């Protein structure tokens, strides 16, 4: 059996005790990040729209790490829901060390084939939701001695990228998310809050509880969310003397 691949970020970064809010934490990348970060000592705060999946993710985090995570309902497409979640998060603890803006529905397809409601929901969650939850948690981030805000964007926000299956509305939403991260990062440059954005391409879903999580992938395979998790942990675990405003991931299997 081949040895498990060494991945920068897992088990080596100063996550111990850091309070990390993750949006879209019930499934996929958000759930995977929560599982890995909690196992490395982070105090994870899970938010998601779907309550049964959120409860399942919280249970998985506790079973794997021995730590009971905070979990709050939060529909990023509904301002009232975002505001309520922010109030609950700050009431439980006034300090937030890390905010991961991950929650946004994936929307592929040709524009004319898409439902107007899907388009509006995607833009509301990825753009308005990201702006509002960052604004709502900014007081907690300001109280941290070493705050990080990281947005999971997409290579769909990079023009002319071959092999991307995202729709035009999804790309537009991710462009806006990227612009927000860059502008607010510049605005708060002297406030001790570091802003980063990770740009993954299309990637496969995998879970830290599944056997394939430790599978060694060669250059002919697509990335999985395992590699995206490693990039996120690398950015937020970097020494405070530096920042990684943009981390672009690339599938070596792409033409």
mmCIF file of C-alpha atoms in Angstrom:
data_model
loop_
_atom_site.group_PDB
_atom_site.id
_atom_site.type_symbol
_atom_site.label_atom_id
_atom_site.label_comp_id
_atom_site.label_asym_id
_atom_site.label_seq_id
_atom_site.Cartn_x
_atom_site.Cartn_y
_atom_site.Cartn_z
ATOM 1 C CA UNK A 1 0.000 0.000 0.000
ATOM 2 C CA UNK A 2 1.337 3.416 -0.946
ATOM 3 C CA UNK A 3 1.951 5.768 1.977
ATOM 4 C CA UNK A 4 -0.562 8.524 2.599
ATOM 5 C CA UNK A 5 0.368 11.705 0.813
ATOM 6 C CA UNK A 6 1.794 14.495 2.930
ATOM 7 C CA UNK A 7 -0.373 17.582 2.595
ATOM 8 C CA UNK A 8 0.800 20.980 3.798
ATOM 9 C CA UNK A 9 -1.602 22.335 6.349
ATOM 10 C CA UNK A 10 -2.953 19.290 8.133
ATOM 11 C CA UNK A 11 -1.751 18.894 11.692
ATOM 12 C CA UNK A 12 1.028 21.467 11.396
ATOM 13 C CA UNK A 13 -0.681 24.855 11.581
ATOM 14 C CA UNK A 14 -1.470 26.914 14.684
ATOM 15 C CA UNK A 15 -5.200 26.214 14.752
ATOM 16 C CA UNK A 16 -5.345 25.225 18.405
ATOM 17 C CA UNK A 17 -8.021 27.250 20.149
ATOM 18 C CA UNK A 18 -8.844 29.487 17.184
ATOM 19 C CA UNK A 19 -12.577 30.057 16.736
ATOM 20 C CA UNK A 20 -13.412 29.406 13.097
ATOM 21 C CA UNK A 21 -16.802 30.203 11.570
ATOM 22 C CA UNK A 22 -17.503 28.201 8.409
ATOM 23 C CA UNK A 23 -20.466 28.945 6.159
ATOM 24 C CA UNK A 24 -21.920 26.132 4.087
ATOM 25 C CA UNK A 25 -20.533 23.691 6.641
ATOM 26 C CA UNK A 26 -23.136 20.943 6.323
ATOM 27 C CA UNK A 27 -21.772 19.307 3.191
ATOM 28 C CA UNK A 28 -18.871 19.053 0.809
ATOM 29 C CA UNK A 29 -15.934 21.389 1.242
ATOM 30 C CA UNK A 30 -17.325 23.140 4.325
ATOM 31 C CA UNK A 31 -17.918 19.878 6.161
ATOM 32 C CA UNK A 32 -14.482 18.548 5.167
ATOM 33 C CA UNK A 33 -12.779 21.703 6.411
ATOM 34 C CA UNK A 34 -14.700 21.561 9.688
ATOM 35 C CA UNK A 35 -13.651 17.955 10.297
ATOM 36 C CA UNK A 36 -9.970 18.632 9.566
ATOM 37 C CA UNK A 37 -9.781 21.947 11.434
ATOM 38 C CA UNK A 38 -11.503 20.586 14.545
ATOM 39 C CA UNK A 39 -9.153 17.607 14.610
ATOM 40 C CA UNK A 40 -6.257 20.102 14.520
ATOM 41 C CA UNK A 41 -7.620 21.943 17.551
ATOM 42 C CA UNK A 42 -9.797 24.688 16.084
ATOM 43 C CA UNK A 43 -13.065 25.629 17.768
ATOM 44 C CA UNK A 44 -15.286 25.305 14.754
ATOM 45 C CA UNK A 45 -18.591 27.112 14.355
ATOM 46 C CA UNK A 46 -20.769 25.523 11.699
ATOM 47 C CA UNK A 47 -23.429 27.419 9.794
ATOM 48 C CA UNK A 48 -25.705 26.075 7.085
ATOM 49 C CA UNK A 49 -29.217 26.390 5.731
ATOM 50 C CA UNK A 50 -30.234 22.715 5.935
ATOM 51 C CA UNK A 51 -30.717 21.763 9.577
ATOM 52 C CA UNK A 52 -30.614 17.923 9.348
ATOM 53 C CA UNK A 53 -27.366 18.045 7.373
ATOM 54 C CA UNK A 54 -25.974 20.650 9.783
ATOM 55 C CA UNK A 55 -26.761 18.395 12.748
ATOM 56 C CA UNK A 56 -25.123 15.437 11.002
ATOM 57 C CA UNK A 57 -21.981 17.457 10.289
ATOM 58 C CA UNK A 58 -21.812 18.646 13.898
ATOM 59 C CA UNK A 59 -22.130 15.056 15.098
ATOM 60 C CA UNK A 60 -19.354 13.923 12.768
ATOM 61 C CA UNK A 61 -17.055 16.710 13.974
ATOM 62 C CA UNK A 62 -17.656 15.795 17.611
ATOM 63 C CA UNK A 63 -17.131 12.078 16.978
ATOM 64 C CA UNK A 64 -13.845 12.658 15.149
ATOM 65 C CA UNK A 65 -12.329 15.425 17.275
ATOM 66 C CA UNK A 66 -13.930 14.937 20.679
ATOM 67 C CA UNK A 67 -14.976 18.597 20.591
ATOM 68 C CA UNK A 68 -18.584 19.737 20.445
ATOM 69 C CA UNK A 69 -18.884 22.376 17.720
ATOM 70 C CA UNK A 70 -21.235 25.307 17.736
ATOM 71 C CA UNK A 71 -23.870 25.060 15.004
ATOM 72 C CA UNK A 72 -26.281 27.723 13.805
ATOM 73 C CA UNK A 73 -28.900 27.874 11.093
ATOM 74 C CA UNK A 74 -27.978 30.468 8.486
ATOM 75 C CA UNK A 75 -29.526 30.982 5.071
ATOM 76 C CA UNK A 76 -27.078 33.263 3.282
ATOM 77 C CA UNK A 77 -29.778 34.275 0.834
ATOM 78 C CA UNK A 78 -31.943 35.755 3.608
ATOM 79 C CA UNK A 79 -30.580 38.882 5.349
ATOM 80 C CA UNK A 80 -32.669 38.261 8.471
ATOM 81 C CA UNK A 81 -31.249 34.757 8.827
ATOM 82 C CA UNK A 82 -27.684 36.035 8.440
ATOM 83 C CA UNK A 83 -28.231 38.755 11.026
ATOM 84 C CA UNK A 84 -29.739 36.279 13.508
ATOM 85 C CA UNK A 85 -26.826 33.873 13.062
ATOM 86 C CA UNK A 86 -24.295 36.660 13.627
ATOM 87 C CA UNK A 87 -26.057 37.711 16.825
ATOM 88 C CA UNK A 88 -26.038 34.129 18.115
ATOM 89 C CA UNK A 89 -22.384 33.586 17.228
ATOM 90 C CA UNK A 90 -21.232 36.760 18.981
ATOM 91 C CA UNK A 91 -23.509 36.152 21.964
ATOM 92 C CA UNK A 92 -21.887 32.754 22.508
ATOM 93 C CA UNK A 93 -18.390 34.269 22.318
ATOM 94 C CA UNK A 94 -17.597 37.859 21.286
ATOM 95 C CA UNK A 95 -14.371 36.856 19.519
ATOM 96 C CA UNK A 96 -14.113 35.357 16.029
ATOM 97 C CA UNK A 97 -10.624 34.408 14.851
ATOM 98 C CA UNK A 98 -11.403 33.021 11.395
ATOM 99 C CA UNK A 99 -14.301 33.434 8.988
ATOM 100 C CA UNK A 100 -14.488 31.072 6.019
ATOM 101 C CA UNK A 101 -16.902 32.353 3.380
ATOM 102 C CA UNK A 102 -17.669 29.043 1.717
ATOM 103 C CA UNK A 103 -21.444 28.897 1.417
ATOM 104 C CA UNK A 104 -22.782 29.376 -2.117
ATOM 105 C CA UNK A 105 -24.845 27.068 -4.325
ATOM 106 C CA UNK A 106 -23.094 25.587 -7.345
ATOM 107 C CA UNK A 107 -24.845 26.581 -10.562
ATOM 108 C CA UNK A 108 -23.712 25.091 -13.894
ATOM 109 C CA UNK A 109 -25.476 25.324 -17.229
ATOM 110 C CA UNK A 110 -26.320 27.681 -20.059
ATOM 111 C CA UNK A 111 -27.966 30.950 -19.053
ATOM 112 C CA UNK A 112 -31.157 30.412 -21.053
ATOM 113 C CA UNK A 113 -31.711 27.024 -19.419
ATOM 114 C CA UNK A 114 -31.486 28.347 -15.864
ATOM 115 C CA UNK A 115 -34.437 29.197 -13.669
ATOM 116 C CA UNK A 116 -34.626 32.854 -12.620
ATOM 117 C CA UNK A 117 -35.071 31.825 -9.003
ATOM 118 C CA UNK A 118 -31.892 29.735 -9.098
ATOM 119 C CA UNK A 119 -29.954 32.657 -10.528
ATOM 120 C CA UNK A 120 -31.228 35.070 -7.887
ATOM 121 C CA UNK A 121 -30.564 32.587 -5.063
ATOM 122 C CA UNK A 122 -27.001 31.936 -6.223
ATOM 123 C CA UNK A 123 -26.139 35.625 -6.409
ATOM 124 C CA UNK A 124 -27.874 36.359 -3.096
ATOM 125 C CA UNK A 125 -25.970 33.651 -1.217
ATOM 126 C CA UNK A 126 -22.549 34.166 -2.790
ATOM 127 C CA UNK A 127 -22.571 37.954 -2.896
ATOM 128 C CA UNK A 128 -25.074 39.479 -0.467
ATOM 129 C CA UNK A 129 -24.646 36.650 2.031
ATOM 130 C CA UNK A 130 -20.849 36.942 2.000
ATOM 131 C CA UNK A 131 -21.011 40.708 2.477
ATOM 132 C CA UNK A 132 -23.582 40.561 5.279
ATOM 133 C CA UNK A 133 -22.011 37.777 7.334
ATOM 134 C CA UNK A 134 -18.599 39.438 7.074
ATOM 135 C CA UNK A 135 -20.139 42.750 8.170
ATOM 136 C CA UNK A 136 -22.060 41.078 10.990
ATOM 137 C CA UNK A 137 -19.015 39.264 12.366
ATOM 138 C CA UNK A 138 -16.571 42.130 11.874
ATOM 139 C CA UNK A 139 -16.849 43.229 15.531
ATOM 140 C CA UNK A 140 -15.779 39.735 16.601
ATOM 141 C CA UNK A 141 -12.942 39.665 14.082
ATOM 142 C CA UNK A 142 -11.685 43.018 15.359
ATOM 143 C CA UNK A 143 -11.464 41.525 18.863
ATOM 144 C CA UNK A 144 -9.174 38.715 17.683
ATOM 145 C CA UNK A 145 -5.433 39.008 18.093
ATOM 146 C CA UNK A 146 -4.930 37.367 14.688
ATOM 147 C CA UNK A 147 -8.018 37.417 12.492
ATOM 148 C CA UNK A 148 -8.411 35.854 9.057
ATOM 149 C CA UNK A 149 -11.225 36.143 6.535
ATOM 150 C CA UNK A 150 -10.940 33.664 3.687
ATOM 151 C CA UNK A 151 -13.367 33.416 0.791
ATOM 152 C CA UNK A 152 -13.670 30.324 -1.360
ATOM 153 C CA UNK A 153 -14.057 31.881 -4.793
ATOM 154 C CA UNK A 154 -13.600 29.878 -8.022
ATOM 155 C CA UNK A 155 -11.519 29.893 -11.170
ATOM 156 C CA UNK A 156 -14.849 30.846 -12.762
ATOM 157 C CA UNK A 157 -13.937 34.347 -11.567
ATOM 158 C CA UNK A 158 -10.853 34.270 -13.799
ATOM 159 C CA UNK A 159 -11.609 35.186 -17.399
ATOM 160 C CA UNK A 160 -10.999 32.750 -20.219
ATOM 161 C CA UNK A 161 -10.397 29.665 -18.111
ATOM 162 C CA UNK A 162 -10.775 26.468 -20.152
ATOM 163 C CA UNK A 163 -12.595 23.462 -18.741
ATOM 164 C CA UNK A 164 -14.735 25.385 -16.276
ATOM 165 C CA UNK A 165 -18.357 24.206 -16.205
ATOM 166 C CA UNK A 166 -19.767 27.095 -14.153
ATOM 167 C CA UNK A 167 -22.656 29.139 -15.483
ATOM 168 C CA UNK A 168 -22.354 32.831 -16.310
ATOM 169 C CA UNK A 169 -24.420 33.862 -13.234
ATOM 170 C CA UNK A 170 -22.191 31.750 -10.969
ATOM 171 C CA UNK A 171 -19.096 33.344 -12.529
ATOM 172 C CA UNK A 172 -20.613 36.793 -12.021
ATOM 173 C CA UNK A 173 -21.297 36.025 -8.360
ATOM 174 C CA UNK A 174 -17.750 34.811 -7.841
ATOM 175 C CA UNK A 175 -16.313 37.906 -9.544
ATOM 176 C CA UNK A 176 -18.268 39.995 -7.037
ATOM 177 C CA UNK A 177 -17.095 37.855 -4.123
ATOM 178 C CA UNK A 178 -13.479 38.245 -5.238
ATOM 179 C CA UNK A 179 -13.862 42.003 -5.576
ATOM 180 C CA UNK A 180 -15.374 42.273 -2.119
ATOM 181 C CA UNK A 181 -12.498 40.327 -0.549
ATOM 182 C CA UNK A 182 -9.866 42.446 -2.300
ATOM 183 C CA UNK A 183 -11.517 45.781 -1.541
ATOM 184 C CA UNK A 184 -12.330 45.093 2.110
ATOM 185 C CA UNK A 185 -8.863 43.637 2.618
ATOM 186 C CA UNK A 186 -7.360 46.899 1.374
ATOM 187 C CA UNK A 187 -9.765 48.962 3.476
ATOM 188 C CA UNK A 188 -8.908 47.060 6.665
ATOM 189 C CA UNK A 189 -5.227 46.569 5.943
ATOM 190 C CA UNK A 190 -4.115 48.223 9.193
ATOM 191 C CA UNK A 191 -6.780 46.615 11.368
ATOM 192 C CA UNK A 192 -5.016 43.298 11.944
ATOM 193 C CA UNK A 193 -7.528 41.349 9.853
ATOM 194 C CA UNK A 194 -5.991 39.371 7.012
ATOM 195 C CA UNK A 195 -7.994 38.657 3.852
ATOM 196 C CA UNK A 196 -7.381 35.735 1.505
ATOM 197 C CA UNK A 197 -9.221 34.157 -1.397
ATOM 198 C CA UNK A 198 -8.807 30.629 -2.733
ATOM 199 C CA UNK A 199 -9.717 29.998 -6.368
ATOM 200 C CA UNK A 200 -10.333 26.276 -6.964
ATOM 201 C CA UNK A 201 -11.307 24.817 -10.334
ATOM 202 C CA UNK A 202 -13.994 22.147 -10.670
ATOM 203 C CA UNK A 203 -13.101 19.485 -8.101
ATOM 204 C CA UNK A 204 -14.299 16.133 -6.797
ATOM 205 C CA UNK A 205 -16.047 15.840 -3.463
ATOM 206 C CA UNK A 206 -14.428 13.688 -0.795
ATOM 207 C CA UNK A 207 -14.826 13.454 2.960
ATOM 208 C CA UNK A 208 -12.174 13.008 5.671
ATOM 209 C CA UNK A 209 -14.207 10.080 7.007
ATOM 210 C CA UNK A 210 -13.975 8.208 3.698
ATOM 211 C CA UNK A 211 -11.096 5.945 2.688
ATOM 212 C CA UNK A 212 -10.391 7.894 -0.504
ATOM 213 C CA UNK A 213 -9.477 11.000 1.496
ATOM 214 C CA UNK A 214 -5.906 9.688 1.859
ATOM 215 C CA UNK A 215 -5.712 8.412 -1.693
ATOM 216 C CA UNK A 216 -2.654 9.680 -3.571
ATOM 217 C CA UNK A 217 -3.827 11.402 -6.750
ATOM 218 C CA UNK A 218 -1.531 11.639 -9.733
ATOM 219 C CA UNK A 219 -1.352 14.437 -12.290
ATOM 220 C CA UNK A 220 -4.004 12.774 -14.445
ATOM 221 C CA UNK A 221 -6.708 13.133 -11.782
ATOM 222 C CA UNK A 222 -8.905 16.077 -10.849
ATOM 223 C CA UNK A 223 -8.392 17.853 -7.570
ATOM 224 C CA UNK A 224 -10.623 16.932 -4.664
ATOM 225 C CA UNK A 225 -11.778 19.175 -1.854
ATOM 226 C CA UNK A 226 -8.906 17.684 0.145
ATOM 227 C CA UNK A 227 -6.496 19.878 -1.817
ATOM 228 C CA UNK A 228 -8.742 22.905 -1.334
ATOM 229 C CA UNK A 229 -8.788 22.300 2.430
ATOM 230 C CA UNK A 230 -4.978 22.160 2.422
ATOM 231 C CA UNK A 231 -4.809 25.494 0.573
ATOM 232 C CA UNK A 232 -7.201 27.112 3.048
ATOM 233 C CA UNK A 233 -5.231 25.883 6.049
ATOM 234 C CA UNK A 234 -1.991 27.035 4.438
ATOM 235 C CA UNK A 235 -3.347 30.575 3.992
ATOM 236 C CA UNK A 236 -4.812 31.010 7.467
ATOM 237 C CA UNK A 237 -1.841 29.335 9.139
ATOM 238 C CA UNK A 238 0.816 31.495 7.518
ATOM 239 C CA UNK A 239 2.968 33.721 9.756
ATOM 240 C CA UNK A 240 1.336 37.095 10.365
ATOM 241 C CA UNK A 241 4.193 38.862 8.606
ATOM 242 C CA UNK A 242 2.718 37.785 5.268
ATOM 243 C CA UNK A 243 -0.601 37.228 3.532
ATOM 244 C CA UNK A 244 -1.871 35.290 0.530
ATOM 245 C CA UNK A 245 -4.564 37.505 -1.011
ATOM 246 C CA UNK A 246 -5.018 35.117 -3.942
ATOM 247 C CA UNK A 247 -4.326 31.383 -4.109
ATOM 248 C CA UNK A 248 -5.190 29.879 -7.478
ATOM 249 C CA UNK A 249 -5.436 26.094 -7.734
ATOM 250 C CA UNK A 250 -5.064 24.343 -11.055
ATOM 251 C CA UNK A 251 -5.964 20.849 -12.190
ATOM 252 C CA UNK A 252 -2.884 19.382 -13.843
ATOM 253 C CA UNK A 253 -5.219 16.996 -15.647
ATOM 254 C CA UNK A 254 -6.820 19.944 -17.485
ATOM 255 C CA UNK A 255 -5.756 20.531 -21.100
#
